[in-house]
Structures are given as structure tokens and as C-alpha cells.
Tab-separated table of N, CA and C in Angstrom:
chain	number	residue	atom	x	y	z
A	414	MET	N	186.234	145.101	239.232
A	414	MET	CA	187.471	145.051	240.170
A	414	MET	C	188.215	144.216	239.298
A	415	ARG	N	189.608	144.324	239.456
A	415	ARG	CA	190.488	143.915	238.700
A	415	ARG	C	190.918	142.409	239.003
A	416	LEU	N	191.228	141.530	238.026
A	416	LEU	CA	191.357	140.212	238.446
A	416	LEU	C	192.957	140.000	238.564
A	417	SER	N	193.153	138.890	239.304
A	417	SER	CA	194.576	138.771	239.453
A	417	SER	C	195.095	137.993	238.182
A	418	GLY	N	196.498	137.924	237.903
A	418	GLY	CA	196.919	137.220	236.486
A	418	GLY	C	196.261	135.688	236.579
A	419	LEU	N	196.435	135.003	237.781
A	419	LEU	CA	195.791	133.824	237.874
A	419	LEU	C	194.517	133.408	237.308
A	420	GLU	N	193.636	134.508	238.187
A	420	GLU	CA	192.264	134.595	237.998
A	420	GLU	C	191.753	134.678	236.510
A	421	ALA	N	192.513	135.674	235.924
A	421	ALA	CA	192.159	136.098	234.397
A	421	ALA	C	192.644	135.030	233.736
A	422	ARG	N	193.805	133.986	233.928
A	422	ARG	CA	194.142	133.166	233.137
A	422	ARG	C	193.348	132.004	233.480
A	423	LYS	N	192.705	131.627	234.569
A	423	LYS	CA	191.711	130.601	234.922
A	423	LYS	C	190.381	130.833	233.796
A	424	ARG	N	189.987	131.991	233.993
A	424	ARG	CA	188.962	132.158	233.360
A	424	ARG	C	188.937	131.966	231.658
A	425	PHE	N	190.185	132.696	231.144
A	425	PHE	CA	190.351	132.947	230.124
A	425	PHE	C	190.508	131.020	229.713
A	426	ALA	N	190.958	130.427	230.188
A	426	ALA	CA	191.224	129.227	229.570
A	426	ALA	C	189.991	128.501	229.522
A	427	ALA	N	188.853	128.598	230.344
A	427	ALA	CA	187.810	127.971	230.266
A	427	ALA	C	186.678	128.531	229.460
A	428	ALA	N	187.263	129.603	228.646
A	428	ALA	CA	186.042	129.799	227.650
A	428	ALA	C	186.541	129.242	226.533
A	429	ARG	N	185.441	129.311	225.396
A	429	ARG	CA	185.250	128.261	224.370
A	429	ARG	C	186.124	129.037	222.872
A	430	VAL	N	185.786	130.672	223.090
A	430	VAL	CA	186.413	131.192	221.649
A	430	VAL	C	187.197	132.562	222.387
A	431	ALA	N	188.170	132.898	221.865
A	431	ALA	CA	188.623	134.355	222.199
A	431	ALA	C	188.798	134.971	220.527
A	432	ARG	N	189.213	136.381	220.832
A	432	ARG	CA	189.283	137.410	220.036
A	432	ARG	C	190.868	137.694	220.060
A	433	LEU	N	191.257	137.349	218.744
A	433	LEU	CA	192.528	137.510	218.445
A	433	LEU	C	192.857	138.930	218.000
A	434	ALA	N	193.837	139.667	218.457
A	434	ALA	CA	193.893	141.156	218.257
A	434	ALA	C	195.537	141.269	217.635
A	435	THR	N	195.498	141.711	216.393
A	435	THR	CA	196.946	141.799	215.704
A	435	THR	C	197.322	143.352	214.971
A	436	ALA	N	198.043	143.893	214.830
A	436	ALA	CA	198.185	144.865	213.838
A	436	ALA	C	199.412	144.550	213.231
A	437	GLY	N	199.540	145.206	211.769
A	437	GLY	CA	200.617	144.957	211.235
A	437	GLY	C	201.615	146.158	211.191
A	438	ALA	N	202.620	146.253	210.109
A	438	ALA	CA	203.298	146.971	210.238
A	438	ALA	C	203.020	148.350	210.082
A	439	ASP	N	201.888	148.435	209.618
A	439	ASP	CA	201.096	149.707	209.339
A	439	ASP	C	200.352	150.451	210.322
A	440	GLY	N	200.612	149.338	211.576
A	440	GLY	CA	199.685	149.763	213.061
A	440	GLY	C	197.929	149.465	212.639
A	441	GLN	N	197.413	149.139	211.358
A	441	GLN	CA	196.030	148.926	211.564
A	441	GLN	C	195.497	147.586	212.123
A	442	PRO	N	194.668	147.865	213.114
A	442	PRO	CA	194.163	146.620	214.130
A	442	PRO	C	193.582	145.581	213.297
A	443	LEU	N	193.589	144.472	213.492
A	443	LEU	CA	192.567	143.344	213.029
A	443	LEU	C	192.211	142.641	214.345
A	444	VAL	N	190.838	142.196	214.463
A	444	VAL	CA	190.306	141.423	215.470
A	444	VAL	C	189.759	140.515	214.717
A	445	VAL	N	189.968	138.861	214.949
A	445	VAL	CA	189.138	137.688	214.645
A	445	VAL	C	188.960	136.738	215.653
A	446	PRO	N	187.766	136.360	216.034
A	446	PRO	CA	187.262	135.044	216.597
A	446	PRO	C	188.295	133.865	216.147
A	447	VAL	N	188.761	133.146	217.393
A	447	VAL	CA	189.645	131.975	217.202
A	447	VAL	C	189.504	131.091	218.156
A	448	THR	N	189.392	129.920	217.776
A	448	THR	CA	189.258	128.740	218.871
A	448	THR	C	190.932	128.488	219.430
A	449	PHE	N	191.029	128.166	220.556
A	449	PHE	CA	192.427	127.955	221.029
A	449	PHE	C	192.761	127.256	222.283
A	450	ALA	N	193.409	126.727	222.737
A	450	ALA	CA	194.007	126.134	223.963
A	450	ALA	C	194.911	126.965	224.444
A	451	VAL	N	195.077	126.743	226.042
A	451	VAL	CA	195.976	127.171	226.931
A	451	VAL	C	196.977	126.146	227.350
A	452	GLU	N	198.310	126.154	227.011
A	452	GLU	CA	199.204	125.254	227.409
A	452	GLU	C	199.962	125.821	228.743
A	453	THR	N	200.232	125.025	229.644
A	453	THR	CA	200.842	125.388	230.927
A	453	THR	C	202.502	124.945	230.745
A	454	GLY	N	203.375	125.681	231.347
A	454	GLY	CA	204.611	125.150	231.455
A	454	GLY	C	205.557	125.942	229.940
A	455	GLY	N	205.013	126.430	229.257
A	455	GLY	CA	205.908	127.025	227.970
A	455	GLY	C	206.310	128.061	228.179
A	456	ALA	N	207.000	128.772	227.376
A	456	ALA	CA	207.644	130.098	227.184
A	456	ALA	C	206.424	131.164	227.626
A	457	GLY	N	206.668	132.372	228.179
A	457	GLY	CA	206.128	133.498	228.590
A	457	GLY	C	205.689	133.132	230.107
A	458	GLY	N	204.689	134.214	230.319
A	458	GLY	CA	204.423	133.949	232.008
A	458	GLY	C	203.543	135.151	232.469
A	459	ASP	N	203.295	135.426	233.594
A	459	ASP	CA	202.726	136.482	234.182
A	459	ASP	C	203.598	137.531	235.060
A	460	ARG	N	203.624	138.493	234.823
A	460	ARG	CA	204.508	139.499	235.455
A	460	ARG	C	203.800	139.559	236.919
A	461	GLY	N	202.638	139.095	236.969
A	461	GLY	CA	201.997	139.129	238.333
A	461	GLY	C	201.506	140.824	238.522
A	462	ASP	N	200.813	140.693	239.951
A	462	ASP	CA	200.439	142.103	240.292
A	462	ASP	C	200.410	141.769	241.909
A	463	ALA	N	200.098	142.831	242.383
A	463	ALA	CA	200.092	142.788	243.850
A	463	ALA	C	199.191	141.843	244.470
A	464	ARG	N	197.958	141.774	243.482
A	464	ARG	CA	196.833	140.776	244.279
A	464	ARG	C	197.243	139.563	243.724
A	465	GLY	N	197.881	139.204	242.718
A	465	GLY	CA	197.927	137.731	242.265
A	465	GLY	C	199.118	136.939	242.382
A	466	GLY	N	200.236	137.826	242.317
A	466	GLY	CA	201.653	137.199	242.323
A	466	GLY	C	201.930	136.608	241.085
A	467	ALA	N	203.191	136.062	240.852
A	467	ALA	CA	203.301	135.774	239.957
A	467	ALA	C	202.937	134.093	239.323
A	468	ASP	N	202.825	133.780	238.342
A	468	ASP	CA	201.997	132.719	237.598
A	468	ASP	C	202.777	131.910	236.679
A	469	PRO	N	202.550	130.520	236.677
A	469	PRO	CA	203.505	129.644	235.748
A	469	PRO	C	203.203	130.484	234.471
A	470	PRO	N	204.305	129.963	233.607
A	470	PRO	CA	204.553	130.336	232.198
A	470	PRO	C	203.059	129.771	231.151
A	471	ALA	N	202.829	130.335	230.304
A	471	ALA	CA	201.570	129.689	229.691
A	471	ALA	C	201.956	129.833	228.063
A	472	THR	N	201.301	129.131	227.290
A	472	THR	CA	201.188	129.604	225.884
A	472	THR	C	200.018	129.276	225.297
A	473	ILE	N	199.623	130.197	224.668
A	473	ILE	CA	198.110	129.763	223.843
A	473	ILE	C	198.683	129.551	222.420
A	474	VAL	N	197.514	128.530	221.823
A	474	VAL	CA	197.748	128.002	220.510
A	474	VAL	C	196.577	127.843	219.763
A	475	THR	N	196.467	128.353	218.422
A	475	THR	CA	195.233	128.431	217.747
A	475	THR	C	195.975	128.023	216.094
A	476	ILE	N	195.284	127.035	215.424
A	476	ILE	CA	195.306	126.874	214.118
A	476	ILE	C	194.504	127.483	213.058
A	477	VAL	N	195.011	127.816	212.070
A	477	VAL	CA	194.242	127.956	210.691
A	477	VAL	C	193.303	126.829	210.433
A	478	ASP	N	192.123	126.593	210.611
A	478	ASP	CA	191.318	125.186	210.531
A	478	ASP	C	191.015	125.453	208.974
A	479	HIS	N	189.806	124.289	208.899
A	479	HIS	CA	189.152	123.935	207.751
A	479	HIS	C	187.955	124.873	207.516
A	480	LYS	N	187.381	125.761	208.427
A	480	LYS	CA	186.403	126.603	208.226
A	480	LYS	C	186.626	127.188	206.691
A	481	PRO	N	185.483	127.569	206.011
A	481	PRO	CA	185.442	128.673	205.030
A	481	PRO	C	186.498	129.860	205.338
A	482	LYS	N	187.589	130.234	204.149
A	482	LYS	CA	188.199	131.567	204.632
A	482	LYS	C	188.880	131.626	202.922
A	483	SER	N	189.136	132.918	202.967
A	483	SER	CA	189.672	133.439	201.295
A	483	SER	C	190.874	132.696	201.241
A	484	THR	N	191.756	132.521	202.394
A	484	THR	CA	193.245	131.586	201.979
A	484	THR	C	193.429	130.917	203.574
A	485	ARG	N	194.182	130.063	203.315
A	485	ARG	CA	194.741	129.532	204.491
A	485	ARG	C	196.356	129.950	205.089
A	486	THR	N	196.849	130.203	203.964
A	486	THR	CA	198.324	130.740	204.322
A	486	THR	C	198.678	131.944	203.989
A	487	GLU	N	198.156	132.811	203.424
A	487	GLU	CA	197.973	134.292	203.623
A	487	GLU	C	197.026	134.987	204.115
A	488	LEU	N	196.167	134.739	205.156
A	488	LEU	CA	195.567	135.490	206.238
A	488	LEU	C	195.852	136.704	206.716
A	489	ARG	N	195.384	137.609	206.926
A	489	ARG	CA	195.906	139.002	207.247
A	489	ARG	C	196.502	138.826	208.665
A	490	ARG	N	195.905	137.835	209.490
A	490	ARG	CA	196.584	137.597	210.785
A	490	ARG	C	197.923	137.170	210.642
A	491	LEU	N	198.051	136.261	209.924
A	491	LEU	CA	199.286	135.887	209.502
A	491	LEU	C	200.525	136.389	209.167
A	492	ARG	N	199.932	137.492	208.187
A	492	ARG	CA	200.983	138.633	207.784
A	492	ARG	C	201.323	139.598	209.012
A	493	ASP	N	200.328	140.048	209.656
A	493	ASP	CA	200.211	140.718	210.467
A	493	ASP	C	201.601	140.390	211.789
A	494	ILE	N	201.323	139.059	212.214
A	494	ILE	CA	202.183	138.392	212.979
A	494	ILE	C	203.710	138.571	212.483
A	495	ARG	N	203.867	138.263	211.145
A	495	ARG	CA	205.186	138.187	210.652
A	495	ARG	C	205.955	139.603	210.660
A	496	ALA	N	204.814	140.667	210.719
A	496	ALA	CA	205.304	141.944	210.572
A	496	ALA	C	205.564	142.713	212.045
A	497	ASN	N	204.643	141.977	212.954
A	497	ASN	CA	204.568	142.866	214.083
A	497	ASN	C	204.193	141.850	215.260
A	498	PRO	N	204.884	140.876	215.833
A	498	PRO	CA	204.299	139.779	216.558
A	498	PRO	C	203.739	140.146	218.136
A	499	LEU	N	203.707	141.278	218.407
A	499	LEU	CA	202.834	141.680	219.406
A	499	LEU	C	201.116	141.305	219.009
A	500	VAL	N	200.612	140.503	220.236
A	500	VAL	CA	199.289	140.274	220.178
A	500	VAL	C	198.507	140.321	221.312
A	501	SER	N	197.327	140.357	221.436
A	501	SER	CA	196.371	140.329	222.341
A	501	SER	C	195.165	138.993	222.245
A	502	LEU	N	194.645	138.429	222.971
A	502	LEU	CA	193.797	137.907	222.831
A	502	LEU	C	192.805	137.824	224.375
A	503	LEU	N	191.559	138.332	223.717
A	503	LEU	CA	190.456	138.612	224.838
A	503	LEU	C	189.109	137.499	224.538
A	504	VAL	N	188.724	137.149	225.996
A	504	VAL	CA	187.487	136.471	225.966
A	504	VAL	C	186.555	137.139	227.097
A	505	ASP	N	185.336	137.151	226.995
A	505	ASP	CA	184.936	137.942	227.955
A	505	ASP	C	183.076	137.047	228.031
A	506	HIS	N	182.781	137.620	229.402
A	506	HIS	CA	181.580	136.774	229.537
A	506	HIS	C	180.212	138.251	229.646
A	507	TYR	N	179.504	138.318	229.042
A	507	TYR	CA	177.969	138.995	228.783
A	507	TYR	C	176.908	138.458	229.694
A	508	ASP	N	176.434	139.295	230.356
A	508	ASP	CA	175.099	138.952	230.976
A	508	ASP	C	174.220	140.067	231.421
A	509	ASP	N	173.093	140.005	230.944
A	509	ASP	CA	172.024	140.875	231.192
A	509	ASP	C	171.954	141.475	232.657
A	510	GLU	N	172.361	140.573	233.953
A	510	GLU	CA	172.694	140.914	235.082
A	510	GLU	C	174.008	141.347	235.099
A	511	TRP	N	174.480	142.597	235.165
A	511	TRP	CA	175.574	143.012	235.133
A	511	TRP	C	176.653	142.553	236.411
A	512	ALA	N	176.275	142.040	237.346
A	512	ALA	CA	176.921	141.469	238.478
A	512	ALA	C	177.833	140.490	237.810
A	513	ARG	N	177.522	139.911	236.564
A	513	ARG	CA	178.140	138.741	236.119
A	513	ARG	C	178.913	138.868	234.897
A	514	LEU	N	179.325	140.072	234.695
A	514	LEU	CA	180.282	140.625	233.648
A	514	LEU	C	181.859	140.481	233.954
A	515	TRP	N	182.424	139.853	233.255
A	515	TRP	CA	184.123	139.643	233.340
A	515	TRP	C	184.828	139.691	231.575
A	516	TRP	N	185.726	140.063	231.912
A	516	TRP	CA	186.598	139.794	230.793
A	516	TRP	C	188.123	139.627	231.302
A	517	ALA	N	188.887	138.826	230.337
A	517	ALA	CA	190.310	138.273	230.710
A	517	ALA	C	190.894	138.607	229.285
A	518	ARG	N	192.299	138.780	229.486
A	518	ARG	CA	193.119	139.375	228.549
A	518	ARG	C	194.663	138.706	228.421
A	519	ALA	N	194.909	138.084	227.315
A	519	ALA	CA	196.277	137.505	227.344
A	519	ALA	C	197.245	138.566	226.529
A	520	ASP	N	198.139	139.126	226.565
A	520	ASP	CA	199.295	139.832	225.937
A	520	ASP	C	200.408	139.038	225.560
A	521	GLY	N	200.946	138.808	224.523
A	521	GLY	CA	202.052	138.074	224.437
A	521	GLY	C	202.728	138.274	222.981
A	522	LEU	N	203.709	137.420	222.657
A	522	LEU	CA	204.516	137.110	221.596
A	522	LEU	C	204.074	136.159	220.750
A	523	ALA	N	203.878	136.212	219.641
A	523	ALA	CA	203.157	135.139	218.841
A	523	ALA	C	204.347	134.802	217.472
A	524	ARG	N	204.268	133.645	217.424
A	524	ARG	CA	205.216	133.003	215.897
A	524	ARG	C	204.093	132.345	215.309
A	525	ILE	N	204.754	132.120	214.060
A	525	ILE	CA	203.708	131.144	213.325
A	525	ILE	C	204.540	129.829	213.105
A	526	VAL	N	204.095	128.686	213.043
A	526	VAL	CA	204.590	127.536	212.925
A	526	VAL	C	203.638	126.589	211.914
A	527	GLU	N	204.388	126.320	210.944
A	527	GLU	CA	203.927	125.550	210.007
A	527	GLU	C	203.762	124.104	210.110
A	528	ALA	N	202.991	123.333	209.373
A	528	ALA	CA	202.573	122.037	209.288
A	528	ALA	C	204.273	121.050	209.176
A	529	GLY	N	204.329	120.055	209.730
A	529	GLY	CA	205.269	119.547	209.884
A	529	GLY	C	206.431	119.654	210.850
A	530	ASP	N	206.355	120.456	211.414
A	530	ASP	CA	206.843	121.168	213.019
A	530	ASP	C	206.546	120.423	213.999
A	531	PRO	N	207.309	119.867	214.909
A	531	PRO	CA	206.822	119.308	216.028
A	531	PRO	C	206.122	119.827	216.923
A	532	ARG	N	206.057	121.476	216.896
A	532	ARG	CA	205.466	122.346	217.943
A	532	ARG	C	204.137	122.314	217.197
A	533	HIS	N	203.809	122.054	215.755
A	533	HIS	CA	202.571	122.476	215.032
A	533	HIS	C	201.883	121.296	215.462
A	534	ALA	N	202.405	119.925	215.640
A	534	ALA	CA	201.756	118.698	216.004
A	534	ALA	C	201.551	118.748	217.406
A	535	ALA	N	202.095	119.354	218.321
A	535	ALA	CA	201.690	119.670	219.632
A	535	ALA	C	200.538	120.581	219.802
A	536	ALA	N	200.567	121.666	219.040
A	536	ALA	CA	199.193	122.497	218.931
A	536	ALA	C	197.953	121.936	218.659
A	537	ALA	N	198.210	121.149	217.201
A	537	ALA	CA	197.029	120.397	216.846
A	537	ALA	C	196.727	119.393	217.742
A	538	ALA	N	197.493	118.830	218.466
A	538	ALA	CA	196.836	117.680	219.540
A	538	ALA	C	195.941	118.574	220.705
A	539	ALA	N	196.415	119.397	221.111
A	539	ALA	CA	196.110	120.280	222.148
A	539	ALA	C	194.486	120.890	221.831
A	540	LEU	N	194.440	121.268	220.490
A	540	LEU	CA	193.174	121.733	219.912
A	540	LEU	C	192.206	120.607	219.701
A	541	THR	N	192.782	119.518	219.275
A	541	THR	CA	192.131	118.455	218.952
A	541	THR	C	191.234	117.636	220.355
A	542	ALA	N	192.106	118.038	221.235
A	542	ALA	CA	191.625	117.299	222.474
A	542	ALA	C	190.549	118.538	223.285
A	543	ARG	N	190.591	119.575	222.946
A	543	ARG	CA	189.462	120.671	223.392
A	543	ARG	C	188.322	120.845	222.707
A	544	TYR	N	188.545	120.615	221.106
A	544	TYR	CA	187.403	120.731	220.297
A	544	TYR	C	186.691	119.297	219.733
A	545	ARG	N	185.581	119.108	219.807
A	545	ARG	CA	185.336	117.510	219.083
A	545	ARG	C	185.229	117.627	217.686
A	546	GLN	N	185.357	119.050	217.126
A	546	GLN	CA	184.911	119.125	215.678
A	546	GLN	C	186.367	118.745	214.957
A	547	TYR	N	187.501	118.926	215.729
A	547	TYR	CA	188.843	119.069	214.947
A	547	TYR	C	188.943	117.315	214.970
A	548	ARG	N	188.206	116.499	215.977
A	548	ARG	CA	188.349	114.876	215.914
A	548	ARG	C	188.082	114.450	214.527
A	549	GLN	N	187.203	115.133	213.973
A	549	GLN	CA	186.953	114.598	212.640
A	549	GLN	C	187.676	115.127	211.540
A	550	VAL	N	188.046	116.617	211.732
A	550	VAL	CA	188.918	116.908	210.507
A	550	VAL	C	190.059	118.034	211.385
A	551	PRO	N	191.155	117.005	211.610
A	551	PRO	CA	192.069	117.972	212.389
A	551	PRO	C	192.541	119.143	211.857
A	552	PRO	N	192.882	120.498	212.594
A	552	PRO	CA	193.301	121.539	211.689
A	552	PRO	C	195.003	121.253	211.374
A	553	THR	N	195.037	121.646	210.109
A	553	THR	CA	196.574	121.692	209.212
A	553	THR	C	197.130	122.676	208.971
A	554	GLY	N	196.328	123.775	208.849
A	554	GLY	CA	196.663	125.225	208.560
A	554	GLY	C	198.281	125.960	209.662
A	555	PRO	N	198.530	126.749	209.136
A	555	PRO	CA	199.447	127.464	210.012
A	555	PRO	C	199.122	127.783	211.686
A	556	ALA	N	199.822	127.336	212.219
A	556	ALA	CA	199.884	127.243	213.778
A	556	ALA	C	200.213	128.864	214.040
A	557	ILE	N	199.251	129.582	215.258
A	557	ILE	CA	199.629	130.432	215.759
A	557	ILE	C	200.328	130.620	217.163
A	558	VAL	N	201.444	130.432	217.867
A	558	VAL	CA	201.795	130.177	219.018
A	558	VAL	C	202.034	131.519	219.792
A	559	VAL	N	201.460	131.706	220.818
A	559	VAL	CA	201.539	132.865	221.640
A	559	VAL	C	202.347	132.579	223.197
A	560	ALA	N	203.407	133.197	223.168
A	560	ALA	CA	204.128	133.278	224.390
A	560	ALA	C	203.408	134.205	225.428
A	561	VAL	N	202.504	133.935	226.388
A	561	VAL	CA	201.821	134.822	226.974
A	561	VAL	C	202.952	135.704	228.318
A	562	THR	N	203.037	136.975	227.979
A	562	THR	CA	203.904	138.008	228.708
A	562	THR	C	203.219	138.811	229.972
A	563	ARG	N	201.687	138.520	229.842
A	563	ARG	CA	201.024	139.156	230.812
A	563	ARG	C	199.671	138.790	230.734
A	564	TRP	N	198.687	138.163	231.904
A	564	TRP	CA	197.443	138.177	232.124
A	564	TRP	C	196.696	139.223	232.832
A	565	SER	N	195.609	139.848	232.165
A	565	SER	CA	194.995	140.723	233.042
A	565	SER	C	193.553	140.667	232.696
A	566	GLY	N	192.459	141.237	233.573
A	566	GLY	CA	191.160	140.828	233.489
A	566	GLY	C	190.661	141.861	234.606
A	567	TRP	N	189.022	141.775	234.271
A	567	TRP	CA	188.316	142.626	234.971
A	567	TRP	C	186.875	141.922	235.525
A	568	ALA	N	186.375	142.055	236.636
A	568	ALA	CA	185.111	141.416	236.992
A	568	ALA	C	184.257	142.486	237.440
A	569	TYR	N	183.042	142.492	237.383
A	569	TYR	CA	182.092	143.552	237.865
A	569	TYR	C	182.216	142.978	239.443
A	570	SER	N	181.985	141.302	240.016
A	570	SER	CA	182.427	141.144	241.423
A	570	SER	C	183.454	139.838	241.323
A	571	GLU	N	183.800	139.517	242.676
A	571	GLU	CA	184.916	138.373	242.982
A	571	GLU	C	184.143	137.038	242.026
A	572	SER	N	182.987	136.854	242.134
A	572	SER	CA	182.339	135.789	241.749
A	572	SER	C	182.010	135.757	240.269
A	573	PRO	N	182.617	134.516	239.461
A	573	PRO	CA	181.967	134.826	238.013
A	573	PRO	C	180.465	134.326	237.918
A	574	THR	N	179.879	133.424	239.100
A	574	THR	CA	178.566	133.440	239.279
A	574	THR	C	177.626	134.309	240.212
A	575	ALA	N	178.114	135.715	240.317
A	575	ALA	CA	177.342	136.632	241.201
A	575	ALA	C	175.737	136.557	240.678
A	576	PRO	N	174.949	136.813	241.622
A	576	PRO	CA	173.217	136.740	241.318
A	576	PRO	C	173.255	137.853	240.253
């Protein structure tokens, strides 16, 4: 069953990890797991649907953190966003009991914000509040700020805890 924008956003926000999908100027897709925070009241929003109606605007933030990477400033996801700001983020729940399956997706426009910008500090604060690991080592790399333009999702059943 199709999820309303509001329900998709609710399930998305409760997840601990998302997959960020980008594509560069060459159209080659890239999908990477990211930690994230959903902020309400930012730019973006939900176009709504017949079942869910309009939803307050939301922004999703993620930051290149201290976990081992080949580089912190020239990651392909950052190059892709500079070339093509259209992105999607996906969260899902799998269970061998398929009545519990669901996924939620946020589509939007991304921009990169560097450390020193007040918007970066706000993103770092949101992530630090959400993940205890960042309280020990706050994220300092470039932030990706996504203005959500559409929430969508699917679930086998209405209840995320169906038997």
C-alpha cells in the first residue's frame, strides 16, 4: 500500500541510517549509507497526495564525518551534488515476515555547506543530538543539506508492526 507523505516522513525520521542516491553530470548513479537528521520547518516540503495532504516543509542533513574515507572533501557524492543537486534518500525495514516490510523515500535538492557557515553548525548540532558517537567526535566535514520536495513510501500493511 502506498504511504501518505506524512507517514513516509514519520517512518523515515525514525530510521537510524539512510541511503543517499546521487548522480553526477555523466548520469552514473551512486548510493552510499549516511547518518542523518530530519529538521522541520526548513525549505522544501511535500507535494502531498490524495491520502496524505500537504506536509510541513522539512530538510534532511548529513555531514561527512570522521569514519575512515579516502578523502573528506572530494568524495564522489560531493562532486555529484555540485554537478547535479537532485538527490534521493531511502530508508527501509526488512523482515522475514513480509507483512512488516516498508520503505520511505525523500526526494529533494541538495547543497553543500562548509564548516564555518552557521548552517553547518546547525546541521552538526542536529546530528550530535541524534547520534551519541558524534558527542565524542563532532562531524566537521562538508554538510549536505537537502530541501525535501517529495516524500513517498510503501508498506505491505498499514501498521509498521503488523504480525
